[in-house]
GROMACS .gro file of N, CA and C in nm:
model
  474
    1MET      N    1  -2.603   0.003   0.013
    1MET     CA    2  -2.451   0.043   0.000
    1MET      C    3  -2.380  -0.046   0.085
    2ALA      N    4  -2.241  -0.064   0.057
    2ALA     CA    5  -2.174  -0.153   0.127
    2ALA      C    6  -2.088  -0.082   0.245
    3ASN      N    7  -2.019  -0.170   0.314
    3ASN     CA    8  -1.947  -0.104   0.437
    3ASN      C    9  -1.811  -0.145   0.402
    4ILE      N   10  -1.701  -0.083   0.461
    4ILE     CA   11  -1.563  -0.096   0.452
    4ILE      C   12  -1.496  -0.085   0.591
    5ALA      N   13  -1.388  -0.164   0.602
    5ALA     CA   14  -1.296  -0.164   0.722
    5ALA      C   15  -1.171  -0.117   0.679
    6ILE      N   16  -1.113  -0.021   0.730
    6ILE     CA   17  -0.984   0.042   0.694
    6ILE      C   18  -0.892   0.016   0.826
    7ILE      N   19  -0.775  -0.044   0.799
    7ILE     CA   20  -0.683  -0.086   0.909
    7ILE      C   21  -0.562   0.008   0.881
    8PRO      N   22  -0.546   0.112   0.941
    8PRO     CA   23  -0.418   0.205   0.935
    8PRO      C   24  -0.294   0.137   0.992
    9ALA      N   25  -0.203   0.097   0.910
    9ALA     CA   26  -0.087   0.032   0.953
    9ALA      C   27   0.047   0.077   0.908
   10ARG      N   28   0.093   0.177   0.963
   10ARG     CA   29   0.225   0.237   0.895
   10ARG      C   30   0.336   0.159   0.942
   11GLY      N   31   0.431   0.157   0.874
   11GLY     CA   32   0.562   0.081   0.897
   11GLY      C   33   0.661   0.145   0.995
   12GLY      N   34   0.659   0.273   1.004
   12GLY     CA   35   0.767   0.351   1.074
   12GLY      C   36   0.740   0.399   1.227
   13SER      N   37   0.677   0.288   1.293
   13SER     CA   38   0.648   0.335   1.429
   13SER      C   39   0.786   0.359   1.510
   14LYS      N   40   0.798   0.461   1.592
   14LYS     CA   41   0.907   0.510   1.655
   14LYS      C   42   0.929   0.427   1.798
   15ARG      N   43   0.825   0.420   1.869
   15ARG     CA   44   0.853   0.366   2.004
   15ARG      C   45   0.862   0.224   1.997
   16ILE      N   46   0.791   0.151   1.912
   16ILE     CA   47   0.798  -0.008   1.913
   16ILE      C   48   0.813  -0.017   1.751
   17HIS      N   49   0.941  -0.045   1.718
   17HIS     CA   50   0.974  -0.068   1.576
   17HIS      C   51   0.890  -0.172   1.519
   18LYS      N   52   0.831  -0.137   1.407
   18LYS     CA   53   0.746  -0.244   1.341
   18LYS      C   54   0.633  -0.304   1.417
   19LYS      N   55   0.570  -0.234   1.517
   19LYS     CA   56   0.481  -0.284   1.591
   19LYS      C   57   0.357  -0.354   1.544
   20ASN      N   58   0.323  -0.314   1.426
   20ASN     CA   59   0.203  -0.369   1.359
   20ASN      C   60   0.225  -0.515   1.315
   21ILE      N   61   0.350  -0.564   1.307
   21ILE     CA   62   0.372  -0.703   1.262
   21ILE      C   63   0.445  -0.772   1.379
   22LYS      N   64   0.465  -0.713   1.483
   22LYS     CA   65   0.537  -0.781   1.595
   22LYS      C   66   0.440  -0.906   1.641
   23LEU      N   67   0.510  -1.006   1.679
   23LEU     CA   68   0.433  -1.136   1.726
   23LEU      C   69   0.373  -1.111   1.851
   24PHE      N   70   0.233  -1.147   1.852
   24PHE     CA   71   0.164  -1.150   1.974
   24PHE      C   72   0.090  -1.297   1.973
   25CYS      N   73   0.122  -1.375   2.078
   25CYS     CA   74   0.087  -1.509   2.096
   25CYS      C   75   0.120  -1.594   1.968
   26GLY      N   76   0.235  -1.563   1.903
   26GLY     CA   77   0.295  -1.644   1.803
   26GLY      C   78   0.243  -1.587   1.665
   27GLU      N   79   0.170  -1.486   1.655
   27GLU     CA   80   0.125  -1.440   1.518
   27GLU      C   81   0.137  -1.291   1.515
   28PRO      N   82   0.172  -1.243   1.399
   28PRO     CA   83   0.188  -1.095   1.375
   28PRO      C   84   0.057  -1.019   1.422
   29ILE      N   85   0.076  -0.919   1.505
   29ILE     CA   86  -0.062  -0.860   1.581
   29ILE      C   87  -0.158  -0.813   1.476
   30ILE      N   88  -0.119  -0.758   1.362
   30ILE     CA   89  -0.213  -0.725   1.266
   30ILE      C   90  -0.307  -0.831   1.222
   31ARG      N   91  -0.272  -0.948   1.235
   31ARG     CA   92  -0.357  -1.061   1.187
   31ARG      C   93  -0.493  -1.082   1.258
   32TYR      N   94  -0.488  -1.045   1.394
   32TYR     CA   95  -0.601  -1.051   1.471
   32TYR      C   96  -0.714  -0.951   1.412
   33SER      N   97  -0.672  -0.842   1.382
   33SER     CA   98  -0.756  -0.731   1.350
   33SER      C   99  -0.823  -0.767   1.213
   34ILE      N  100  -0.746  -0.813   1.114
   34ILE     CA  101  -0.779  -0.858   0.980
   34ILE      C  102  -0.882  -0.969   1.003
   35GLU      N  103  -0.845  -1.076   1.071
   35GLU     CA  104  -0.930  -1.197   1.077
   35GLU      C  105  -1.060  -1.155   1.151
   36ASN      N  106  -1.065  -1.065   1.254
   36ASN     CA  107  -1.198  -1.045   1.324
   36ASN      C  108  -1.279  -0.944   1.222
   37ALA      N  109  -1.230  -0.862   1.140
   37ALA     CA  110  -1.302  -0.779   1.048
   37ALA      C  111  -1.364  -0.879   0.943
   38LEU      N  112  -1.281  -0.966   0.894
   38LEU     CA  113  -1.345  -1.047   0.797
   38LEU      C  114  -1.440  -1.141   0.852
   39GLU      N  115  -1.421  -1.197   0.966
   39GLU     CA  116  -1.517  -1.294   1.032
   39GLU      C  117  -1.656  -1.218   1.069
   40SER      N  118  -1.647  -1.090   1.085
   40SER     CA  119  -1.779  -1.027   1.121
   40SER      C  120  -1.864  -1.032   1.011
   41ASN      N  121  -1.823  -1.055   0.887
   41ASN     CA  122  -1.913  -1.068   0.767
   41ASN      C  123  -1.999  -0.943   0.734
   42ILE      N  124  -1.952  -0.816   0.794
   42ILE     CA  125  -2.026  -0.702   0.771
   42ILE      C  126  -1.963  -0.606   0.662
   43PHE      N  127  -1.828  -0.625   0.624
   43PHE     CA  128  -1.763  -0.543   0.537
   43PHE      C  129  -1.759  -0.614   0.389
   44GLU      N  130  -1.782  -0.532   0.292
   44GLU     CA  131  -1.741  -0.577   0.152
   44GLU      C  132  -1.600  -0.577   0.137
   45ASN      N  133  -1.527  -0.477   0.182
   45ASN     CA  134  -1.379  -0.474   0.172
   45ASN      C  135  -1.328  -0.455   0.305
   46VAL      N  136  -1.208  -0.529   0.332
   46VAL     CA  137  -1.125  -0.502   0.465
   46VAL      C  138  -0.980  -0.453   0.384
   47ILE      N  139  -0.959  -0.322   0.411
   47ILE     CA  140  -0.845  -0.261   0.352
   47ILE      C  141  -0.742  -0.235   0.450
   48VAL      N  142  -0.617  -0.258   0.419
   48VAL     CA  143  -0.498  -0.203   0.508
   48VAL      C  144  -0.425  -0.094   0.436
   49SER      N  145  -0.428   0.017   0.509
   49SER     CA  146  -0.357   0.141   0.453
   49SER      C  147  -0.225   0.138   0.524
   50THR      N  148  -0.124   0.113   0.428
   50THR     CA  149   0.018   0.111   0.484
   50THR      C  150   0.116   0.174   0.388
   51ASP      N  151   0.227   0.196   0.425
   51ASP     CA  152   0.346   0.252   0.347
   51ASP      C  153   0.449   0.132   0.341
   52ASP      N  154   0.413   0.019   0.385
   52ASP     CA  155   0.547  -0.072   0.409
   52ASP      C  156   0.491  -0.209   0.329
   53GLU      N  157   0.592  -0.252   0.242
   53GLU     CA  158   0.576  -0.354   0.171
   53GLU      C  159   0.552  -0.486   0.249
   54LYS      N  160   0.624  -0.511   0.362
   54LYS     CA  161   0.617  -0.620   0.438
   54LYS      C  162   0.476  -0.635   0.500
   55ILE      N  163   0.428  -0.518   0.557
   55ILE     CA  164   0.297  -0.521   0.612
   55ILE      C  165   0.188  -0.548   0.506
   56ALA      N  166   0.209  -0.488   0.382
   56ALA     CA  167   0.125  -0.513   0.273
   56ALA      C  168   0.111  -0.666   0.244
   57ASP      N  169   0.229  -0.732   0.228
   57ASP     CA  170   0.232  -0.857   0.195
   57ASP      C  171   0.166  -0.951   0.291
   58LEU      N  172   0.189  -0.924   0.434
   58LEU     CA  173   0.127  -0.990   0.536
   58LEU      C  174  -0.030  -0.977   0.526
   59ALA      N  175  -0.067  -0.861   0.518
   59ALA     CA  176  -0.213  -0.828   0.521
   59ALA      C  177  -0.265  -0.894   0.411
   60ILE      N  178  -0.216  -0.901   0.290
   60ILE     CA  179  -0.276  -0.978   0.184
   60ILE      C  180  -0.291  -1.125   0.227
   61SER      N  181  -0.178  -1.181   0.273
   61SER     CA  182  -0.172  -1.315   0.298
   61SER      C  183  -0.300  -1.365   0.401
   62TYR      N  184  -0.333  -1.274   0.491
   62TYR     CA  185  -0.432  -1.291   0.582
   62TYR      C  186  -0.591  -1.266   0.528
   63GLY      N  187  -0.592  -1.214   0.402
   63GLY     CA  188  -0.720  -1.197   0.341
   63GLY      C  189  -0.765  -1.054   0.326
   64ALA      N  190  -0.673  -0.954   0.372
   64ALA     CA  191  -0.717  -0.813   0.343
   64ALA      C  192  -0.674  -0.773   0.203
   65GLU      N  193  -0.722  -0.652   0.169
   65GLU     CA  194  -0.688  -0.596   0.044
   65GLU      C  195  -0.588  -0.472   0.079
   66VAL      N  196  -0.486  -0.454  -0.014
   66VAL     CA  197  -0.399  -0.342  -0.008
   66VAL      C  198  -0.391  -0.294  -0.154
   67PRO      N  199  -0.511  -0.217  -0.192
   67PRO     CA  200  -0.498  -0.154  -0.322
   67PRO      C  201  -0.415  -0.050  -0.350
   68PHE      N  202  -0.339   0.003  -0.258
   68PHE     CA  203  -0.238   0.098  -0.280
   68PHE      C  204  -0.150   0.116  -0.156
   69LEU      N  205  -0.024   0.170  -0.181
   69LEU     CA  206   0.059   0.192  -0.075
   69LEU      C  207   0.040   0.338  -0.030
   70ARG      N  208   0.026   0.376   0.086
   70ARG     CA  209   0.001   0.511   0.149
   70ARG      C  210   0.134   0.593   0.111
   71ASN      N  211   0.083   0.725   0.083
   71ASN     CA  212   0.201   0.819   0.042
   71ASN      C  213   0.276   0.842   0.152
   72GLU      N  214   0.405   0.885   0.131
   72GLU     CA  215   0.509   0.917   0.240
   72GLU      C  216   0.453   1.025   0.320
   73SER      N  217   0.389   1.122   0.247
   73SER     CA  218   0.334   1.245   0.325
   73SER      C  219   0.231   1.208   0.439
   74LEU      N  220   0.173   1.088   0.424
   74LEU     CA  221   0.083   1.052   0.515
   74LEU      C  222   0.126   0.939   0.612
   75SER      N  223   0.261   0.930   0.624
   75SER     CA  224   0.321   0.820   0.710
   75SER      C  225   0.424   0.880   0.807
   76ASP      N  226   0.402   0.996   0.848
   76ASP     CA  227   0.494   1.058   0.948
   76ASP      C  228   0.438   1.054   1.084
   77ASP      N  229   0.501   1.104   1.180
   77ASP     CA  230   0.460   1.102   1.320
   77ASP      C  231   0.341   1.201   1.347
   78TYR      N  232   0.319   1.299   1.264
   78TYR     CA  233   0.212   1.401   1.281
   78TYR      C  234   0.089   1.375   1.197
   79THR      N  235   0.085   1.277   1.111
   79THR     CA  236  -0.033   1.238   1.047
   79THR      C  237  -0.135   1.177   1.130
   80THR      N  238  -0.267   1.228   1.125
   80THR     CA  239  -0.364   1.178   1.211
   80THR      C  240  -0.437   1.057   1.131
   81THR      N  241  -0.493   0.973   1.230
   81THR     CA  242  -0.572   0.862   1.174
   81THR      C  243  -0.693   0.905   1.075
   82GLY      N  244  -0.746   1.014   1.116
   82GLY     CA  245  -0.835   1.079   1.021
   82GLY      C  246  -0.796   1.110   0.887
   83GLN      N  247  -0.681   1.163   0.885
   83GLN     CA  248  -0.618   1.187   0.743
   83GLN      C  249  -0.605   1.061   0.662
   84VAL      N  250  -0.544   0.965   0.725
   84VAL     CA  251  -0.530   0.823   0.662
   84VAL      C  252  -0.669   0.765   0.614
   85ILE      N  253  -0.758   0.762   0.700
   85ILE     CA  254  -0.892   0.707   0.658
   85ILE      C  255  -0.944   0.789   0.541
   86LEU      N  256  -0.948   0.917   0.549
   86LEU     CA  257  -0.999   1.007   0.446
   86LEU      C  258  -0.919   0.977   0.307
   87ASP      N  259  -0.786   0.964   0.326
   87ASP     CA  260  -0.698   0.938   0.204
   87ASP      C  261  -0.753   0.820   0.140
   88ALA      N  262  -0.767   0.715   0.219
   88ALA     CA  263  -0.821   0.570   0.176
   88ALA      C  264  -0.958   0.585   0.107
   89ILE      N  265  -1.052   0.650   0.167
   89ILE     CA  266  -1.180   0.658   0.124
   89ILE      C  267  -1.171   0.744  -0.023
   90HIS      N  268  -1.107   0.855  -0.032
   90HIS     CA  269  -1.092   0.927  -0.159
   90HIS      C  270  -1.020   0.850  -0.269
   91ARG      N  271  -0.927   0.771  -0.235
   91ARG     CA  272  -0.863   0.687  -0.330
   91ARG      C  273  -0.953   0.579  -0.385
   92LEU      N  274  -1.036   0.529  -0.300
   92LEU     CA  275  -1.136   0.425  -0.340
   92LEU      C  276  -1.242   0.477  -0.420
   93GLN      N  277  -1.287   0.604  -0.375
   93GLN     CA  278  -1.391   0.672  -0.450
   93GLN      C  279  -1.362   0.699  -0.583
   94LYS      N  280  -1.236   0.739  -0.614
   94LYS     CA  281  -1.185   0.748  -0.753
   94LYS      C  282  -1.181   0.634  -0.844
   95SER      N  283  -1.188   0.512  -0.772
   95SER     CA  284  -1.203   0.388  -0.853
   95SER      C  285  -1.347   0.346  -0.866
   96GLY      N  286  -1.436   0.440  -0.810
   96GLY     CA  287  -1.587   0.408  -0.815
   96GLY      C  288  -1.652   0.341  -0.715
   97LYS      N  289  -1.577   0.335  -0.604
   97LYS     CA  290  -1.627   0.259  -0.486
   97LYS      C  291  -1.708   0.354  -0.391
   98GLU      N  292  -1.815   0.311  -0.347
   98GLU     CA  293  -1.887   0.408  -0.239
   98GLU      C  294  -1.932   0.314  -0.143
   99TYR      N  295  -1.916   0.370  -0.012
   99TYR     CA  296  -1.961   0.289   0.111
   99TYR      C  297  -2.052   0.379   0.197
  100GLU      N  298  -2.150   0.291   0.263
  100GLU     CA  299  -2.234   0.370   0.362
  100GLU      C  300  -2.171   0.373   0.491
  101PHE      N  301  -2.100   0.286   0.538
  101PHE     CA  302  -2.027   0.288   0.676
  101PHE      C  303  -1.876   0.251   0.660
  102CYS      N  304  -1.807   0.328   0.732
  102CYS     CA  305  -1.650   0.288   0.723
  102CYS      C  306  -1.618   0.270   0.878
  103ALA      N  307  -1.542   0.168   0.896
  103ALA     CA  308  -1.495   0.118   1.031
  103ALA      C  309  -1.345   0.137   1.017
  104CYS      N  310  -1.278   0.206   1.123
  104CYS     CA  311  -1.151   0.210   1.141
  104CYS      C  312  -1.105   0.107   1.256
  105ILE      N  313  -1.034   0.006   1.198
  105ILE     CA  314  -0.998  -0.091   1.304
  105ILE      C  315  -0.845  -0.077   1.316
  106TYR      N  316  -0.801  -0.059   1.444
  106TYR     CA  317  -0.647  -0.049   1.467
  106TYR      C  318  -0.588  -0.186   1.450
  107PRO      N  319  -0.469  -0.180   1.402
  107PRO     CA  320  -0.391  -0.316   1.386
  107PRO      C  321  -0.340  -0.377   1.503
  108THR      N  322  -0.331  -0.293   1.615
  108THR     CA  323  -0.292  -0.344   1.749
  108THR      C  324  -0.393  -0.363   1.842
  109ALA      N  325  -0.511  -0.417   1.788
  109ALA     CA  326  -0.625  -0.459   1.905
  109ALA      C  327  -0.657  -0.609   1.872
  110PRO      N  328  -0.569  -0.682   1.936
  110PRO     CA  329  -0.579  -0.822   1.927
  110PRO      C  330  -0.695  -0.874   2.011
  111PHE      N  331  -0.752  -0.806   2.112
  111PHE     CA  332  -0.858  -0.853   2.204
  111PHE      C  333  -0.994  -0.820   2.145
  112MET      N  334  -1.008  -0.739   2.028
  112MET     CA  335  -1.129  -0.718   1.970
  112MET      C  336  -1.188  -0.839   1.918
  113SER      N  337  -1.326  -0.854   1.894
  113SER     CA  338  -1.369  -0.961   1.831
  113SER      C  339  -1.482  -0.932   1.726
  114ALA      N  340  -1.490  -1.039   1.644
  114ALA     CA  341  -1.595  -1.005   1.539
  114ALA      C  342  -1.728  -0.977   1.594
  115ARG      N  343  -1.758  -1.050   1.711
  115ARG     CA  344  -1.886  -1.026   1.770
  115ARG      C  345  -1.901  -0.879   1.810
  116LYS      N  346  -1.795  -0.819   1.872
  116LYS     CA  347  -1.797  -0.676   1.909
  116LYS      C  348  -1.801  -0.590   1.792
  117ILE      N  349  -1.740  -0.612   1.685
  117ILE     CA  350  -1.759  -0.537   1.567
  117ILE      C  351  -1.898  -0.527   1.519
  118LYS      N  352  -1.961  -0.641   1.513
  118LYS     CA  353  -2.106  -0.655   1.473
  118LYS      C  354  -2.192  -0.578   1.566
  119GLU      N  355  -2.171  -0.589   1.706
  119GLU     CA  356  -2.253  -0.525   1.799
  119GLU      C  357  -2.234  -0.361   1.776
  120ALA      N  358  -2.111  -0.322   1.758
  120ALA     CA  359  -2.085  -0.163   1.737
  120ALA      C  360  -2.164  -0.118   1.612
  121MET      N  361  -2.157  -0.203   1.513
  121MET     CA  362  -2.221  -0.161   1.379
  121MET      C  363  -2.374  -0.151   1.404
  122GLN      N  364  -2.418  -0.264   1.479
  122GLN     CA  365  -2.571  -0.264   1.513
  122GLN      C  366  -2.611  -0.145   1.588
  123LYS      N  367  -2.535  -0.101   1.684
  123LYS     CA  368  -2.569   0.014   1.767
  123LYS      C  369  -2.546   0.154   1.677
  124LEU      N  370  -2.470   0.149   1.588
  124LEU     CA  371  -2.454   0.274   1.504
  124LEU      C  372  -2.575   0.281   1.413
  125ILE      N  373  -2.621   0.176   1.351
  125ILE     CA  374  -2.725   0.165   1.262
  125ILE      C  375  -2.863   0.211   1.330
  126LEU      N  376  -2.872   0.162   1.461
  126LEU     CA  377  -3.003   0.182   1.531
  126LEU      C  378  -3.001   0.323   1.587
  127SER      N  379  -2.889   0.385   1.588
  127SER     CA  380  -2.886   0.520   1.653
  127SER      C  381  -2.905   0.638   1.557
  128ASP      N  382  -2.901   0.754   1.583
  128ASP     CA  383  -2.915   0.868   1.520
  128ASP      C  384  -2.753   0.932   1.505
  129ALA      N  385  -2.669   0.859   1.544
  129ALA     CA  386  -2.516   0.909   1.544
  129ALA      C  387  -2.459   0.890   1.403
  130ASN      N  388  -2.360   0.970   1.388
  130ASN     CA  389  -2.289   0.962   1.265
  130ASN      C  390  -2.171   0.871   1.284
  131GLU      N  391  -2.119   0.861   1.395
  131GLU     CA  392  -2.014   0.772   1.430
  131GLU      C  393  -2.013   0.707   1.568
  132ILE      N  394  -1.941   0.602   1.595
  132ILE     CA  395  -1.933   0.536   1.724
  132ILE      C  396  -1.785   0.503   1.742
  133ILE      N  397  -1.747   0.497   1.875
  133ILE     CA  398  -1.614   0.478   1.914
  133ILE      C  399  -1.609   0.389   2.049
  134THR      N  400  -1.516   0.293   2.051
  134THR     CA  401  -1.529   0.207   2.151
  134THR      C  402  -1.431   0.270   2.276
  135VAL      N  403  -1.463   0.249   2.394
  135VAL     CA  404  -1.387   0.297   2.506
  135VAL      C  405  -1.390   0.194   2.603
  136VAL      N  406  -1.291   0.195   2.711
  136VAL     CA  407  -1.295   0.096   2.807
  136VAL      C  408  -1.265   0.180   2.943
  137LYS      N  409  -1.305   0.124   3.050
  137LYS     CA  410  -1.299   0.191   3.174
  137LYS      C  411  -1.146   0.196   3.224
  138TYR      N  412  -1.093   0.313   3.250
  138TYR     CA  413  -0.958   0.330   3.293
  138TYR      C  414  -0.942   0.249   3.416
  139SER      N  415  -0.834   0.171   3.432
  139SER     CA  416  -0.806   0.080   3.542
  139SER      C  417  -0.773   0.156   3.672
  140SER      N  418  -0.731   0.276   3.665
  140SER     CA  419  -0.695   0.364   3.783
  140SER      C  420  -0.750   0.490   3.765
  141PRO      N  421  -0.739   0.584   3.871
  141PRO     CA  422  -0.785   0.722   3.839
  141PRO      C  423  -0.723   0.785   3.723
  142PRO      N  424  -0.789   0.840   3.619
  142PRO     CA  425  -0.728   0.899   3.499
  142PRO      C  426  -0.632   0.996   3.530
  143GLN      N  427  -0.619   1.065   3.656
  143GLN     CA  428  -0.510   1.150   3.672
  143GLN      C  429  -0.386   1.095   3.676
  144ARG      N  430  -0.385   0.967   3.703
  144ARG     CA  431  -0.244   0.889   3.699
  144ARG      C  432  -0.183   0.874   3.562
  145ALA      N  433  -0.263   0.926   3.459
  145ALA     CA  434  -0.214   0.901   3.319
  145ALA      C  435  -0.134   1.040   3.295
  146PHE      N  436  -0.117   1.124   3.385
  146PHE     CA  437  -0.055   1.258   3.368
  146PHE      C  438   0.063   1.266   3.454
  147LEU      N  439   0.161   1.337   3.396
  147LEU     CA  440   0.284   1.373   3.496
  147LEU      C  441   0.278   1.526   3.510
  148TYR      N  442   0.317   1.576   3.610
  148TYR     CA  443   0.305   1.725   3.629
  148TYR      C  444   0.467   1.774   3.631
  149ASP      N  445   0.470   1.885   3.562
  149ASP     CA  446   0.617   1.947   3.567
  149ASP      C  447   0.623   2.031   3.683
  150ASN      N  448   0.743   2.102   3.689
  150ASN     CA  449   0.764   2.183   3.816
  150ASN      C  450   0.685   2.298   3.815
  151LYS      N  451   0.589   2.344   3.723
  151LYS     CA  452   0.499   2.444   3.717
  151LYS      C  453   0.370   2.408   3.741
  152ASN      N  454   0.349   2.268   3.777
  152ASN     CA  455   0.231   2.206   3.798
  152ASN      C  456   0.139   2.205   3.681
  153ILE      N  457   0.192   2.191   3.567
  153ILE     CA  458   0.125   2.169   3.432
  153ILE      C  459   0.134   2.032   3.388
  154PRO      N  460   0.012   1.960   3.361
  154PRO     CA  461   0.010   1.826   3.335
  154PRO      C  462   0.068   1.788   3.193
  155GLU      N  463   0.144   1.689   3.180
  155GLU     CA  464   0.192   1.627   3.064
  155GLU      C  465   0.128   1.483   3.055
  156VAL      N  466   0.091   1.454   2.932
  156VAL     CA  467   0.028   1.303   2.914
  156VAL      C  468   0.145   1.213   2.931
  157ARG      N  469   0.129   1.100   3.016
  157ARG     CA  470   0.235   0.997   3.038
  157ARG      C  471   0.225   0.902   2.924
  158ILE      N  472   0.337   0.878   2.846
  158ILE     CA  473   0.339   0.793   2.729
  158ILE      C  474   0.410   0.659   2.773
   0.00000   0.00000   0.00000
């Protein structure tokens, strides 16, 4: 069976408007994720799930596929990445496509590399795990990621 990479790239980011296509080192940031997924040579399909025509056009120009535009109901501030990935998989299954492994690659990960994608896939295949996730060491004590209100209740710092 084949592998698929799904890049969830919604157009309506609130904090950083159009963040998925903002320029990073002179290129739209999504380009790096698409090119690294393609360069890894481990995916039959590299799909971008988006609700935005401009993102779709850019994704296609960089070699990704955009077989559908995401429904508005999956493009709000409360939709989870998991919901978006499952929606894409279900849509592709309806067209007869089946996959052994699915990778979710965020469009705002320009420092990821094709080599790291291959390493992660190899670790997953060799393990008994059903999934794998990348993490990095937090650069300072993790408590600094929280603010405390006047009742000493932590709130995540954004």
